[in-house]
Amino acid sequence: MSEQTVDAAGILEWIRTKRDGGTMSPQEIEQLVAAYAQDQVPEYQMAAWTMAAFIRGLSWEEARALTLAMLRSGTRIPRSGSDKPRVDKHSTGGVGDKVSLVLAPLLASCGLEVPMISGRGLGFTGGTLDKLESVPGLTTELPLDRIVRIVQEVGCVIAAQSPELVPADRKLYALRDATATVESFPLIAASILSKKLAEQLDMLVLDVKWGTGALMRSLPQARQLARYLVQLAQRCHLPAVALVTNMNQPLGQKVGNSLEVIEALETLRAGGPPDLVQVVLHLGAELMVGVGMAPDHQQAQAQLRRALQSGQGYECFARMVRAQGGNLEAPLPVAPVHQLHSTQEGYLVQVETQVLGQVVVRLGGGRTKLGQKIDPSVGLEMRVRPGQWVHAGDPLLRVFAPEEKFHQVQDELLAAFRFGEVPPAKVPMITFAERGPSPLSPAQESGRGSP
Ligand code: URA
């Protein structure tokens, strides 16, 4: 990245342009982002620009320029020199979403390279890094050369964004978090895609979640975001597909850091919960077919299933854990267990999944502020599923927590389960696949939509 000098009048002009709904040139965006990454734009001016961009939106050209400028603010993960296709997955986040822990080693065991740069949990959805760090000794804070070495040796790594990768996004994401400017399609997409472009992928698959445990509660919103992400990725020459998947109940049965690693291990060893396996196989198959490792989805899924059942995926996971300093022989921390019983009778018609995620945060399993320490041992396990008939006294959840904390959250948990006299309509696990390009409405074409 070249040394940038921008004058105060230039920055003011760019803030004014966005404030008034104007359009900046790609060169101007590049200059602004490069200067910001080099601490030459004060945070208050970048905050003003970001709020203007949030409210006014960005054109496709601006969003593309922002993505590429953030990418150029740092280095990229070098290609290993192998001829293995390099792929990754990004999820918009959900409760109990442990797909990455299963999918990355499974794909590696099928001959793909997965340099997965992941995030920490903030709010009610957990973060893959926090989950994986429940394994005693394991670190996800790895220098770039070690990330590259592990990818070469094992085929996959799950690591934190190191300081040299997309530093502009690190700064801008923290600023957005503090200025209520996170929920904007162009800003979300530029942030996600700049990091994925730094991985130098052949293909990306996006898992855009919708429902009571997702950031997007409505299906149309999730579908719009999926379409936006795929289109921006393609405009940045990154082949991408997005699946829109159901998050109206936790994925799998377990929620909480250690518990999710345990469920991922069960899945890699013995099959695992059907909903989790279904999402893993569909996302994996998109990548296998997309990079030419399988002729069609059916054969891709069969190949992935074989890797799951033969233990090859587990073997890759164990090697990745060892390479990251973890000890799978040591027990994972699990808090004392308590049963939560239903006080009502009826069909389970809805689970307020977000509440379950929030309770795990309150038990200490997540953070409400950046940098907070978390307790990996706490969590929940679902004992019922929507559509099931439940009698009063039947178990709803197993709650892993110290006794006094369990008593504090019982009522909140009970209120998260809604019952009715008729069973709810069945919601499919995978609702759409967005492969782009598809015609956009004028509002979407301007990229000015926010979720
Ligand atoms: N994840 C990211 O990496 N960035 C966003 O802006 C939102 C989710």
Short mmCIF file of C-alpha atoms and ligand atoms in Angstrom, two decimals:
data_model
loop_
_atom_site.label_atom_id
_atom_site.label_comp_id
_atom_site.label_asym_id
_atom_site.label_seq_id
_atom_site.Cartn_x
_atom_site.Cartn_y
_atom_site.Cartn_z
CA MET A 1 0.00 0.00 0.00
CA SER A 2 1.44 3.39 -0.98
CA GLU A 3 1.86 6.18 1.56
CA GLN A 4 -1.24 8.40 1.27
CA THR A 5 -1.49 12.09 1.93
CA VAL A 6 -4.94 13.63 1.91
CA ASP A 7 -5.70 17.16 2.96
CA ALA A 8 -8.41 18.13 5.41
CA ALA A 9 -10.36 19.96 2.69
CA GLY A 10 -10.46 16.78 0.58
CA ILE A 11 -11.84 14.72 3.43
CA LEU A 12 -14.50 17.33 4.18
CA GLU A 13 -15.51 17.35 0.53
CA TRP A 14 -15.94 13.54 0.52
CA ILE A 15 -18.06 13.67 3.68
CA ARG A 16 -20.19 16.37 2.03
CA THR A 17 -20.51 14.34 -1.16
CA LYS A 18 -21.87 11.31 0.69
CA ARG A 19 -23.99 13.42 3.05
CA ASP A 20 -25.73 14.98 0.04
CA GLY A 21 -26.29 11.64 -1.71
CA GLY A 22 -23.52 12.11 -4.29
CA THR A 23 -21.15 9.50 -5.65
CA MET A 24 -17.41 9.27 -5.09
CA SER A 25 -14.99 7.99 -7.70
CA PRO A 26 -13.15 4.69 -7.04
CA GLN A 27 -9.90 6.69 -6.76
CA GLU A 28 -11.38 8.92 -4.06
CA ILE A 29 -12.60 5.90 -2.06
CA GLU A 30 -9.19 4.26 -2.42
CA GLN A 31 -7.48 7.46 -1.16
CA LEU A 32 -9.85 7.81 1.78
CA VAL A 33 -9.52 4.18 2.93
CA ALA A 34 -5.73 4.08 2.47
CA ALA A 35 -5.33 7.30 4.44
CA TYR A 36 -7.67 6.03 7.18
CA ALA A 37 -5.72 2.77 7.46
CA GLN A 38 -2.55 4.86 7.92
CA ASP A 39 -4.17 6.91 10.71
CA GLN A 40 -4.29 10.05 8.56
CA VAL A 41 -8.06 10.48 8.83
CA PRO A 42 -9.36 11.33 12.30
CA GLU A 43 -11.92 8.85 13.69
CA TYR A 44 -14.57 11.61 13.95
CA GLN A 45 -14.33 12.35 10.22
CA MET A 46 -14.42 8.68 9.27
CA ALA A 47 -17.41 8.25 11.59
CA ALA A 48 -19.21 11.08 9.77
CA TRP A 49 -18.39 9.56 6.37
CA THR A 50 -19.51 6.10 7.50
CA MET A 51 -22.83 7.43 8.82
CA ALA A 52 -23.39 9.31 5.55
CA ALA A 53 -22.59 6.11 3.60
CA PHE A 54 -24.91 4.15 5.90
CA ILE A 55 -27.83 6.52 5.33
CA ARG A 56 -27.28 7.34 1.65
CA GLY A 57 -25.94 3.92 0.62
CA LEU A 58 -23.15 3.22 -1.85
CA SER A 59 -23.39 2.62 -5.59
CA TRP A 60 -22.07 -0.72 -6.85
CA GLU A 61 -18.92 1.07 -8.07
CA GLU A 62 -18.41 2.66 -4.65
CA ALA A 63 -19.04 -0.61 -2.80
CA ARG A 64 -16.59 -2.42 -5.08
CA ALA A 65 -14.01 0.33 -4.60
CA LEU A 66 -14.46 0.20 -0.81
CA THR A 67 -14.01 -3.60 -0.81
CA LEU A 68 -10.87 -3.47 -2.95
CA ALA A 69 -9.42 -0.51 -1.05
CA MET A 70 -9.83 -2.38 2.25
CA LEU A 71 -8.24 -5.45 0.68
CA ARG A 72 -5.25 -3.35 -0.50
CA SER A 73 -4.74 -1.90 2.98
CA GLY A 74 -2.99 -5.15 3.98
CA THR A 75 -1.35 -8.29 2.70
CA ARG A 76 -2.95 -11.47 1.36
CA ILE A 77 -2.53 -15.09 2.40
CA PRO A 78 -0.02 -16.41 -0.14
CA ARG A 79 -1.08 -19.35 -2.29
CA SER A 80 0.71 -22.49 -1.18
CA GLY A 81 1.87 -23.50 -4.64
CA SER A 82 -0.26 -26.66 -4.53
CA ASP A 83 -2.88 -27.17 -7.20
CA LYS A 84 -5.62 -27.71 -4.61
CA PRO A 85 -8.61 -25.40 -5.06
CA ARG A 86 -8.81 -22.87 -2.25
CA VAL A 87 -12.26 -22.21 -0.78
CA ASP A 88 -13.98 -20.80 2.29
CA LYS A 89 -17.39 -20.30 3.84
CA HIS A 90 -18.84 -17.27 5.63
CA SER A 91 -21.96 -17.34 7.78
CA THR A 92 -23.95 -14.28 8.75
CA GLY A 93 -24.23 -15.90 12.17
CA GLY A 94 -26.78 -17.89 14.09
CA VAL A 95 -27.40 -19.62 17.39
CA GLY A 96 -25.63 -22.99 17.61
CA ASP A 97 -23.94 -22.46 14.25
CA LYS A 98 -20.95 -24.81 14.39
CA VAL A 99 -20.88 -25.49 10.63
CA SER A 100 -17.32 -24.16 10.16
CA LEU A 101 -15.90 -26.60 12.71
CA VAL A 102 -17.22 -29.51 10.65
CA LEU A 103 -17.05 -28.13 7.12
CA ALA A 104 -13.44 -26.84 7.06
CA PRO A 105 -11.82 -30.20 7.96
CA LEU A 106 -14.32 -32.12 5.84
CA LEU A 107 -13.42 -30.10 2.74
CA ALA A 108 -9.71 -30.40 3.55
CA SER A 109 -10.11 -34.19 3.75
CA CYS A 110 -11.64 -34.08 0.25
CA GLY A 111 -8.59 -32.34 -1.20
CA LEU A 112 -9.48 -28.65 -0.91
CA GLU A 113 -7.56 -25.90 0.89
CA VAL A 114 -9.47 -23.91 3.52
CA PRO A 115 -7.64 -20.93 5.07
CA MET A 116 -10.57 -19.83 7.24
CA ILE A 117 -10.22 -16.39 8.83
CA SER A 118 -12.99 -16.25 11.38
CA GLY A 119 -14.49 -13.93 13.98
CA ARG A 120 -15.29 -13.80 17.68
CA GLY A 121 -18.78 -13.75 19.12
CA LEU A 122 -20.35 -10.39 19.80
CA GLY A 123 -24.02 -10.28 20.76
CA PHE A 124 -26.28 -13.34 20.70
CA THR A 125 -24.54 -15.33 17.96
CA GLY A 126 -21.38 -17.14 18.99
CA GLY A 127 -18.05 -16.87 17.19
CA THR A 128 -16.13 -19.77 15.68
CA LEU A 129 -12.86 -18.65 17.28
CA ASP A 130 -14.34 -18.66 20.78
CA LYS A 131 -15.81 -22.11 20.20
CA LEU A 132 -12.57 -23.60 18.92
CA GLU A 133 -10.59 -22.05 21.78
CA SER A 134 -12.58 -24.22 24.22
CA VAL A 135 -10.10 -26.95 23.23
CA PRO A 136 -7.39 -26.78 25.91
CA GLY A 137 -4.15 -25.24 24.59
CA LEU A 138 -5.53 -24.24 21.21
CA THR A 139 -4.73 -20.81 19.80
CA THR A 140 -6.38 -19.04 16.90
CA GLU A 141 -4.10 -15.98 17.07
CA LEU A 142 -1.58 -17.15 14.51
CA PRO A 143 1.02 -15.23 12.52
CA LEU A 144 0.56 -15.26 8.77
CA ASP A 145 3.49 -17.62 8.09
CA ARG A 146 2.03 -20.20 10.51
CA ILE A 147 -1.40 -19.90 8.89
CA VAL A 148 0.22 -20.65 5.53
CA ARG A 149 2.22 -23.58 6.95
CA ILE A 150 -0.82 -25.19 8.59
CA VAL A 151 -2.82 -24.86 5.37
CA GLN A 152 0.02 -26.57 3.49
CA GLU A 153 0.40 -29.36 6.03
CA VAL A 154 -3.20 -30.03 7.08
CA GLY A 155 -5.33 -28.45 4.34
CA CYS A 156 -7.29 -26.22 6.72
CA VAL A 157 -6.84 -23.70 9.50
CA ILE A 158 -9.31 -21.65 11.52
CA ALA A 159 -7.57 -18.46 12.63
CA ALA A 160 -8.19 -14.89 13.73
CA GLN A 161 -7.64 -11.95 11.40
CA SER A 162 -3.95 -11.16 11.91
CA PRO A 163 -2.89 -7.49 12.02
CA GLU A 164 -1.49 -7.49 8.48
CA LEU A 165 -4.76 -8.82 6.95
CA VAL A 166 -7.19 -6.07 5.91
CA PRO A 167 -6.23 -3.58 8.65
CA ALA A 168 -8.66 -1.00 7.23
CA ASP A 169 -11.55 -3.38 8.00
CA ARG A 170 -10.31 -3.95 11.56
CA LYS A 171 -10.42 -0.19 12.17
CA LEU A 172 -13.63 0.45 10.28
CA TYR A 173 -15.50 -2.47 11.87
CA ALA A 174 -14.61 -1.25 15.38
CA LEU A 175 -15.74 2.26 14.38
CA ARG A 176 -19.04 0.95 12.94
CA ASP A 177 -19.63 -1.05 16.08
CA ALA A 178 -19.32 2.14 18.14
CA THR A 179 -21.38 4.36 15.82
CA ALA A 180 -24.49 2.23 15.04
CA THR A 181 -23.43 1.78 11.42
CA VAL A 182 -23.10 -1.99 11.25
CA GLU A 183 -26.41 -2.88 9.56
CA SER A 184 -25.83 -1.64 6.03
CA PHE A 185 -25.62 -4.02 3.07
CA PRO A 186 -22.70 -2.27 1.31
CA LEU A 187 -20.68 -1.88 4.54
CA ILE A 188 -21.37 -5.47 5.69
CA ALA A 189 -20.57 -6.89 2.26
CA ALA A 190 -17.36 -4.84 1.81
CA SER A 191 -16.20 -5.91 5.27
CA ILE A 192 -16.85 -9.62 4.71
CA LEU A 193 -15.61 -9.77 1.14
CA SER A 194 -12.39 -7.78 1.69
CA LYS A 195 -11.30 -10.46 4.20
CA LYS A 196 -12.32 -13.30 1.91
CA LEU A 197 -10.48 -11.69 -1.03
CA ALA A 198 -7.35 -11.54 1.15
CA GLU A 199 -7.54 -15.34 1.41
CA GLN A 200 -7.07 -15.53 -2.41
CA LEU A 201 -9.92 -18.01 -2.85
CA ASP A 202 -11.11 -19.84 -5.92
CA MET A 203 -14.62 -19.79 -4.50
CA LEU A 204 -16.64 -18.62 -1.52
CA VAL A 205 -19.90 -20.01 -0.20
CA LEU A 206 -22.08 -17.78 1.99
CA ASP A 207 -24.54 -19.11 4.55
CA VAL A 208 -27.09 -16.33 5.00
CA LYS A 209 -29.31 -17.20 7.92
CA TRP A 210 -32.87 -16.05 8.51
CA GLY A 211 -35.29 -16.49 11.39
CA THR A 212 -35.69 -15.98 15.11
CA GLY A 213 -32.01 -16.76 15.79
CA ALA A 214 -30.47 -14.75 12.94
CA LEU A 215 -29.57 -11.11 12.37
CA MET A 216 -32.14 -11.10 9.52
CA ARG A 217 -35.44 -12.20 10.99
CA SER A 218 -37.32 -12.16 7.69
CA LEU A 219 -36.72 -14.37 4.70
CA PRO A 220 -37.00 -11.56 2.08
CA GLN A 221 -34.35 -9.52 3.95
CA ALA A 222 -32.00 -12.51 4.11
CA ARG A 223 -32.54 -13.23 0.45
CA GLN A 224 -31.78 -9.60 -0.45
CA LEU A 225 -28.55 -9.73 1.55
CA ALA A 226 -27.61 -13.03 -0.10
CA ARG A 227 -28.16 -11.52 -3.53
CA TYR A 228 -26.21 -8.39 -2.61
CA LEU A 229 -23.24 -10.39 -1.29
CA VAL A 230 -23.07 -12.64 -4.33
CA GLN A 231 -23.30 -9.74 -6.75
CA LEU A 232 -20.63 -7.68 -5.00
CA ALA A 233 -18.35 -10.74 -4.79
CA GLN A 234 -18.77 -11.31 -8.51
CA ARG A 235 -18.06 -7.64 -9.24
CA CYS A 236 -14.79 -8.16 -7.31
CA HIS A 237 -14.07 -11.30 -9.41
CA LEU A 238 -14.63 -13.69 -6.53
CA PRO A 239 -16.91 -16.59 -7.56
CA ALA A 240 -19.54 -16.93 -4.85
CA VAL A 241 -22.81 -18.68 -4.06
CA ALA A 242 -25.10 -17.95 -1.12
CA LEU A 243 -27.51 -20.37 0.53
CA VAL A 244 -30.31 -18.90 2.61
CA THR A 245 -30.80 -21.25 5.57
CA ASN A 246 -33.30 -21.62 8.38
CA MET A 247 -32.35 -20.29 11.83
CA ASN A 248 -35.71 -20.54 13.57
CA GLN A 249 -34.24 -22.97 16.10
CA PRO A 250 -30.63 -23.63 17.10
CA LEU A 251 -28.64 -25.51 14.47
CA GLY A 252 -28.04 -28.96 15.92
CA GLN A 253 -28.97 -29.40 19.57
CA LYS A 254 -26.16 -27.73 21.48
CA VAL A 255 -25.46 -24.03 22.04
CA GLY A 256 -22.39 -22.76 23.89
CA ASN A 257 -18.69 -22.86 23.15
CA SER A 258 -17.49 -26.21 24.53
CA LEU A 259 -20.83 -27.88 23.85
CA GLU A 260 -20.67 -26.87 20.19
CA VAL A 261 -17.17 -28.30 19.81
CA ILE A 262 -18.47 -31.52 21.40
CA GLU A 263 -21.36 -31.61 18.90
CA ALA A 264 -18.99 -30.88 16.00
CA LEU A 265 -16.78 -33.77 17.16
CA GLU A 266 -19.82 -36.06 17.44
CA THR A 267 -20.77 -35.05 13.90
CA LEU A 268 -17.28 -35.72 12.55
CA ARG A 269 -17.17 -39.09 14.34
CA ALA A 270 -20.68 -40.46 14.26
CA GLY A 271 -22.96 -38.53 11.94
CA GLY A 272 -24.41 -35.77 14.14
CA PRO A 273 -27.79 -34.01 14.10
CA PRO A 274 -29.53 -34.19 10.69
CA ASP A 275 -30.10 -30.41 10.33
CA LEU A 276 -26.42 -29.65 10.91
CA VAL A 277 -25.31 -32.40 8.53
CA GLN A 278 -27.74 -31.17 5.87
CA VAL A 279 -26.37 -27.61 5.98
CA VAL A 280 -22.75 -28.84 6.00
CA LEU A 281 -23.32 -31.13 3.01
CA HIS A 282 -25.18 -28.50 0.97
CA LEU A 283 -22.60 -25.76 1.56
CA GLY A 284 -19.75 -28.18 0.91
CA ALA A 285 -21.36 -29.49 -2.27
CA GLU A 286 -21.71 -25.93 -3.66
CA LEU A 287 -17.95 -25.54 -3.30
CA MET A 288 -17.01 -29.01 -4.58
CA VAL A 289 -19.09 -28.54 -7.73
CA GLY A 290 -18.10 -24.88 -8.13
CA VAL A 291 -14.36 -25.64 -8.22
CA GLY A 292 -14.76 -28.79 -10.33
CA MET A 293 -14.01 -31.40 -7.64
CA ALA A 294 -17.37 -33.11 -8.26
CA PRO A 295 -19.57 -33.26 -11.37
CA ASP A 296 -22.84 -32.52 -9.60
CA HIS A 297 -24.39 -31.89 -6.19
CA GLN A 298 -25.47 -35.45 -5.63
CA GLN A 299 -21.97 -36.82 -6.17
CA ALA A 300 -20.41 -34.00 -4.18
CA GLN A 301 -22.66 -34.74 -1.22
CA ALA A 302 -21.93 -38.47 -1.49
CA GLN A 303 -18.19 -37.73 -1.43
CA LEU A 304 -18.55 -35.45 1.60
CA ARG A 305 -20.73 -37.98 3.39
CA ARG A 306 -18.11 -40.68 2.82
CA ALA A 307 -15.42 -38.40 4.29
CA LEU A 308 -17.68 -37.84 7.29
CA GLN A 309 -18.51 -41.51 7.83
CA SER A 310 -14.99 -42.84 7.25
CA GLY A 311 -13.54 -40.53 9.89
CA GLN A 312 -11.31 -38.70 7.34
CA GLY A 313 -12.93 -35.38 8.27
CA TYR A 314 -12.35 -36.10 11.96
CA GLU A 315 -8.72 -36.97 11.24
CA CYS A 316 -8.24 -33.57 9.52
CA PHE A 317 -9.92 -31.78 12.44
CA ALA A 318 -7.60 -33.54 14.91
CA ARG A 319 -4.55 -32.61 12.84
CA MET A 320 -5.68 -28.99 12.60
CA VAL A 321 -6.24 -28.84 16.37
CA ARG A 322 -2.76 -30.28 17.03
CA ALA A 323 -1.18 -27.84 14.57
CA GLN A 324 -2.87 -24.98 16.45
CA GLY A 325 -1.51 -26.22 19.79
CA GLY A 326 -4.72 -27.86 21.04
CA ASN A 327 -5.07 -31.09 22.99
CA LEU A 328 -8.13 -33.15 22.06
CA GLU A 329 -7.28 -35.75 24.74
CA ALA A 330 -7.95 -33.20 27.50
CA PRO A 331 -11.62 -32.92 28.56
CA LEU A 332 -13.55 -29.92 27.28
CA PRO A 333 -14.91 -27.77 30.11
CA VAL A 334 -18.62 -28.38 30.77
CA ALA A 335 -20.62 -26.71 33.58
CA PRO A 336 -23.06 -28.66 35.84
CA VAL A 337 -26.27 -29.69 34.06
CA HIS A 338 -29.89 -28.86 35.02
CA GLN A 339 -33.17 -29.85 33.35
CA LEU A 340 -35.70 -27.25 32.27
CA HIS A 341 -39.22 -28.72 32.12
CA SER A 342 -42.22 -27.36 30.25
CA THR A 343 -44.98 -25.75 32.31
CA GLN A 344 -47.34 -25.85 29.32
CA GLU A 345 -48.84 -28.36 26.95
CA GLY A 346 -49.30 -28.15 23.18
CA TYR A 347 -47.45 -28.19 19.89
CA LEU A 348 -44.18 -26.27 20.02
CA VAL A 349 -44.94 -23.61 17.41
CA GLN A 350 -42.05 -21.19 17.83
CA VAL A 351 -38.71 -20.92 19.58
CA GLU A 352 -37.38 -17.41 20.24
CA THR A 353 -33.93 -18.60 19.28
CA GLN A 354 -32.34 -15.19 19.82
CA VAL A 355 -33.40 -15.38 23.48
CA LEU A 356 -31.59 -18.71 23.83
CA GLY A 357 -28.45 -17.07 22.43
CA GLN A 358 -28.85 -14.09 24.76
CA VAL A 359 -29.21 -16.40 27.76
CA VAL A 360 -25.96 -18.15 26.85
CA VAL A 361 -24.31 -14.71 26.74
CA ARG A 362 -25.79 -13.90 30.18
CA LEU A 363 -24.52 -17.19 31.57
CA GLY A 364 -21.05 -15.95 30.57
CA GLY A 365 -20.74 -17.84 27.26
CA GLY A 366 -20.61 -14.71 25.09
CA ARG A 367 -19.59 -11.09 25.29
CA THR A 368 -21.45 -7.80 25.26
CA LYS A 369 -18.28 -5.72 24.89
CA LEU A 370 -15.21 -6.31 22.74
CA GLY A 371 -12.41 -8.00 24.68
CA GLN A 372 -14.60 -9.51 27.44
CA LYS A 373 -13.49 -12.92 28.75
CA ILE A 374 -15.96 -15.74 28.20
CA ASP A 375 -16.80 -18.97 30.03
CA PRO A 376 -16.62 -21.84 27.50
CA SER A 377 -18.31 -24.34 29.83
CA VAL A 378 -21.86 -22.91 29.86
CA GLY A 379 -24.65 -23.53 27.36
CA LEU A 380 -27.89 -25.25 26.43
CA GLU A 381 -29.05 -28.42 24.77
CA MET A 382 -32.41 -28.60 22.99
CA ARG A 383 -34.66 -31.52 23.98
CA VAL A 384 -37.60 -30.56 21.71
CA ARG A 385 -38.12 -29.36 18.15
CA PRO A 386 -40.79 -27.10 16.61
CA GLY A 387 -43.80 -29.17 15.56
CA GLN A 388 -43.42 -31.62 18.43
CA TRP A 389 -46.26 -32.21 20.93
CA VAL A 390 -45.08 -31.36 24.44
CA HIS A 391 -46.77 -32.35 27.74
CA ALA A 392 -46.43 -30.24 30.88
CA GLY A 393 -43.40 -31.61 32.71
CA ASP A 394 -41.60 -32.77 29.54
CA PRO A 395 -37.95 -31.64 29.24
CA LEU A 396 -37.39 -28.60 27.00
CA LEU A 397 -33.70 -27.94 27.56
CA ARG A 398 -30.64 -29.12 29.41
CA VAL A 399 -28.95 -26.05 30.86
CA PHE A 400 -25.22 -26.16 31.60
CA ALA A 401 -24.46 -23.52 34.22
CA PRO A 402 -23.69 -23.00 37.90
CA GLU A 403 -26.86 -23.65 39.99
CA GLU A 404 -27.56 -20.02 40.93
CA LYS A 405 -27.22 -18.82 37.34
CA PHE A 406 -29.61 -21.56 36.17
CA HIS A 407 -32.27 -20.22 38.58
CA GLN A 408 -31.74 -16.68 37.28
CA VAL A 409 -32.46 -17.60 33.63
CA GLN A 410 -35.23 -20.24 34.00
CA ASP A 411 -38.21 -17.93 33.43
CA GLU A 412 -36.60 -16.21 30.47
CA LEU A 413 -35.90 -19.59 28.88
CA LEU A 414 -39.45 -20.86 29.46
CA ALA A 415 -40.84 -17.73 27.78
CA ALA A 416 -38.75 -18.47 24.66
CA PHE A 417 -40.95 -21.52 23.89
CA ARG A 418 -44.39 -20.77 22.39
CA PHE A 419 -47.08 -23.44 22.25
CA GLY A 420 -50.29 -23.78 20.24
CA GLU A 421 -53.08 -26.20 19.45
CA VAL A 422 -52.10 -26.85 15.85
CA PRO A 423 -48.67 -27.84 14.59
CA PRO A 424 -46.77 -25.07 12.74
CA ALA A 425 -46.02 -25.27 9.01
CA LYS A 426 -42.75 -27.09 8.32
CA VAL A 427 -39.94 -24.68 7.35
CA PRO A 428 -37.29 -26.08 4.99
CA MET A 429 -33.66 -25.98 6.16
CA ILE A 430 -32.39 -24.55 2.89
CA THR A 431 -34.70 -22.10 1.25
CA PHE A 432 -32.77 -20.51 -1.63
CA ALA A 433 -29.51 -20.68 -3.47
CA GLU A 434 -28.38 -17.31 -4.84
CA ARG A 435 -25.94 -17.78 -7.64
CA GLY A 436 -26.27 -14.39 -9.39
CA PRO A 437 -26.23 -12.54 -11.61
CA SER A 438 -29.92 -11.74 -11.52
CA PRO A 439 -31.80 -8.56 -12.39
CA LEU A 440 -31.85 -6.02 -9.57
CA SER A 441 -34.47 -3.45 -8.73
CA PRO A 442 -33.39 0.19 -9.19
CA ALA A 443 -33.07 0.58 -5.39
CA GLN A 444 -30.82 -2.47 -5.18
CA GLU A 445 -28.90 -1.40 -8.28
CA SER A 446 -27.97 1.81 -6.47
CA GLY A 447 -26.84 -0.37 -3.56
CA ARG A 448 -28.61 2.01 -1.23
CA GLY A 449 -30.69 -0.57 0.60
CA SER A 450 -30.12 -1.30 4.27
CA PRO A 451 -31.44 -4.36 6.07
N1 URA B 1 -19.10 -9.67 9.64
C1 URA B 1 -18.07 -8.91 9.20
O1 URA B 1 -16.95 -9.37 9.06
N2 URA B 1 -18.33 -7.62 8.95
C2 URA B 1 -19.54 -7.06 9.05
O2 URA B 1 -19.69 -5.90 8.79
C3 URA B 1 -20.60 -7.87 9.51
C4 URA B 1 -20.34 -9.17 9.79
#
